[in-house]
Every structure is written in structure tokens, then in C-alpha cells.
Amino acid sequence: MIVLGIESTAHTFGVGIVQDKEPYILADARADYVPEKGGIHPRESSRFLASMAGKVLSEALSEANVKPSEIDAIAVALGPGLGPCLRVGATVARTLSIYLSKPLVPVNHSVAHIEIGLLLTNSRDPVVVYLAGGNTMIVAYNEGRYRVFGETLDIALGNLIDVFAREVGLGPPYVVKGVHVVDKCAEEGGKLLDIPYTVKGQDVSFSGILTAALRLYKKLIAGKADYTLNDICYTVREIAYSMVVEVAERAIAHTGKKEVLLVGGVAASKALQEKFKAMAKYYDVEVKVVPPKYAVDNGVMIAWTGLLAFKHGVTIDPVKAVVRQRWRLDEVDIPWRK
Ligand code: FE2
């Protein structure tokens, strides 16, 4: 079975082609929108994604060396994500599905981050820590769905460190040679400053950290501080990462699961991984991390999740395949894990 998957939830137009036997990945083509300055503007990103769609699609088909007629289904990430961007992928997928007379498979982008992590790390039943620019969630599979054991109440962890980096002039780019600029800057720091550590029940909140860190930065550039930018980065890193570890720790204690799987763009942080390893030792739990190439958005994860879903009869009428900007992963039935 061969499935083509389309990712276009935010800043990446990705097309992946996978099959249900090794080697699973037949093609991985992508184009990333990089804003000249500031954050992602949904409409500008969607224009970029639309302009790249044809090129990325034909790149994937030639890399996989498959004819469109050999593809069994078209999978597409219908959410969660930015409306204008999602609509680009949905339009391309609906068109392909109708034109090629192939079934269309709806995929939840967050579920796809988990499934590609499970495939590439050989994890079986982990507590999943999903950390990205738009998402911060601790989830675990239970009775047919991925259940949320904790999440952010406001901004995502990736958003916190990217916006902080931007406001203090460390980025973009936010990741240099695989290391986030805030992590890098934190290496030279060592003074823990006063910023809020906000865990409420099982949820976390990062917006207060951002406000406090920017206030500390203002004081620093006004020459009224006895600390450095490195110390602020160190504090942001220590506090924010520790909050996530605390919530994951309780999820592990509660579920009794023996693996932790880190997925999403922030999972690549070595500092974060070290914190998780220290905690995991205590619980005799194994820490697994999705390879960096597949930690970020890509079409392969959509194709792979689409393949799992399609094998269990999940399809959608192209006419009804509308995007869902706030599609939560705990609303998705996961028949392939039963
Ligand atoms: Fe993502």
C-alpha cells in the first residue's frame, strides 16, 4: 500500500510518500516559508505554500519513482493550524483525490507528530511530550484515543523561546546548527532570576514568563541590572523546561508507562533532553527523541498517519473535507492502536 500525504498547516508545504513495508519512506519533499522579519503571517505563508505546491508535489513523485496511479490514498492534514495555510493543502489534496479517483484520508497534524515519532524510535506505548511552536502537550494513549495529561493554557513553549529570542535580537534564525539560540545563550548564564514558575494542576502557562523575561531585558539595556542576557536565557530555559518535565513526571507516575517520547520542533533541545533523562532515571523510564529531520513539520508524518488510518477504513468525502483550525488530538479516534 502506498499513501501520499500533504502537510500545510503553518509554514511548510510538505509532500511525503510512504508504503506499509520497509523502507517505509519513499519520498520527503518540502518547502519552508521563512518570514523576512517577525513571526509567521498566515496569509503571506499561505501564498508561499500555494506557490510551492506544484514543485514540491512533482519532486516527491519523482523521488519515490511512483506513478500517480500506483498511489492508494491521498492523506492531508486538515488541522490544527492556520486557516489560510490549511486551505492550501486541503485544496491540493481534494483536487488530487477527485482527479485521480483515490480515497481522501483526513489526518490530525498533532497525531501525525506522535505517529512518526513512534515509527522512527520504535516506541510502543510512551508518554508523549509534544513541544512545538504552536503546541505544548503531554499526552498518552488510553482506550482508543490520545488523552491529554497536560497542556499550555496560553502560548506554546516554542512560541515563548522564539518570541523572546526575536524581542531581544537573538533571532531569527532561531535554530543555528541544530541548537536554539536561547539554549545557546543560556550556556554562558548561571544566575537564576525571578520569573514565574507557573504549573496549574497539570497545565502550564508561559505568557507570564515571556512578560517577566522581557521586563528583565528592559532593565538590562537600561543599565540597571546586575545580570546578563545569558542569565535571562538561562532562567527562561531552566524554568520553562522544568515546568514541562514536572507535568510529564506526574503523567508517568499516573499511567505507569515505561517510555517518554519527545516530539515536535523543541524536542531537539539537548538541554531539554538532559532534564528528561535525569527525571526518567528516577522512574526507570526510557527517553526517546524523534530524529530532528522529522521533529519539524513534514509530509511524511501525514502520509504515515494517513496510511495507518486508511488501513482502518478512515476516509472522508472530498466535498466534506473542510479544514479545522482548532482540531484537538483528543477528538481523534485511533483505531490502529486498539
Ligand atoms: Fe507541527
PDB file of N, CA and C and ligand atoms in Angstrom, residues 7 9 109 113 130 132 135 264-265 295-297 301, ligand 1:
ATOM      1  N   GLU A   7       1.260  18.112   3.924  1.00  0.00           N
ATOM      2  CA  GLU A   7       1.324  18.950   5.125  1.00  0.00           C
ATOM      3  C   GLU A   7       1.335  20.412   4.693  1.00  0.00           C
ATOM      4  N   THR A   9       0.079  23.063   7.364  1.00  0.00           N
ATOM      5  CA  THR A   9      -0.667  23.671   8.467  1.00  0.00           C
ATOM      6  C   THR A   9      -0.143  25.046   8.881  1.00  0.00           C
ATOM      7  N   HIS A 109      -2.774  16.865  12.454  1.00  0.00           N
ATOM      8  CA  HIS A 109      -1.343  17.202  12.440  1.00  0.00           C
ATOM      9  C   HIS A 109      -0.634  16.794  13.748  1.00  0.00           C
ATOM     10  N   HIS A 113       2.506  14.038  14.363  1.00  0.00           N
ATOM     11  CA  HIS A 113       3.786  14.236  15.054  1.00  0.00           C
ATOM     12  C   HIS A 113       4.075  13.034  15.966  1.00  0.00           C
ATOM     13  N   TYR A 130       4.835  16.644  23.471  1.00  0.00           N
ATOM     14  CA  TYR A 130       4.747  17.266  22.150  1.00  0.00           C
ATOM     15  C   TYR A 130       4.977  18.771  22.306  1.00  0.00           C
ATOM     16  N   ALA A 132       6.165  22.254  20.400  1.00  0.00           N
ATOM     17  CA  ALA A 132       6.428  22.902  19.117  1.00  0.00           C
ATOM     18  C   ALA A 132       6.073  24.374  19.216  1.00  0.00           C
ATOM     19  N   ASN A 135       2.263  24.249  19.802  1.00  0.00           N
ATOM     20  CA  ASN A 135       1.680  23.251  20.697  1.00  0.00           C
ATOM     21  C   ASN A 135       2.597  22.893  21.863  1.00  0.00           C
ATOM     22  N   GLY A 264       8.074  17.013  18.125  1.00  0.00           N
ATOM     23  CA  GLY A 264       7.879  18.439  17.837  1.00  0.00           C
ATOM     24  C   GLY A 264       9.216  19.160  17.787  1.00  0.00           C
ATOM     25  N   GLY A 265       9.214  20.343  17.222  1.00  0.00           N
ATOM     26  CA  GLY A 265      10.446  21.075  16.967  1.00  0.00           C
ATOM     27  C   GLY A 265      11.328  21.321  18.181  1.00  0.00           C
ATOM     28  N   ALA A 295      11.211  15.981  13.432  1.00  0.00           N
ATOM     29  CA  ALA A 295      10.635  16.674  14.579  1.00  0.00           C
ATOM     30  C   ALA A 295       9.853  17.888  14.089  1.00  0.00           C
ATOM     31  N   VAL A 296      10.323  18.464  12.992  1.00  0.00           N
ATOM     32  CA  VAL A 296       9.641  19.627  12.412  1.00  0.00           C
ATOM     33  C   VAL A 296       8.553  19.143  11.444  1.00  0.00           C
ATOM     34  N   ASP A 297       7.733  20.075  10.966  1.00  0.00           N
ATOM     35  CA  ASP A 297       6.613  19.708  10.099  1.00  0.00           C
ATOM     36  C   ASP A 297       7.110  19.085   8.788  1.00  0.00           C
ATOM     37  N   MET A 301       5.069  12.495   7.865  1.00  0.00           N
ATOM     38  CA  MET A 301       4.271  12.145   9.048  1.00  0.00           C
ATOM     39  C   MET A 301       2.775  12.117   8.718  1.00  0.00           C
TER      40      MET A 301
HETATM   41 FE   FE2 B   1       3.860  20.792  13.769  1.00  0.00          FE
END
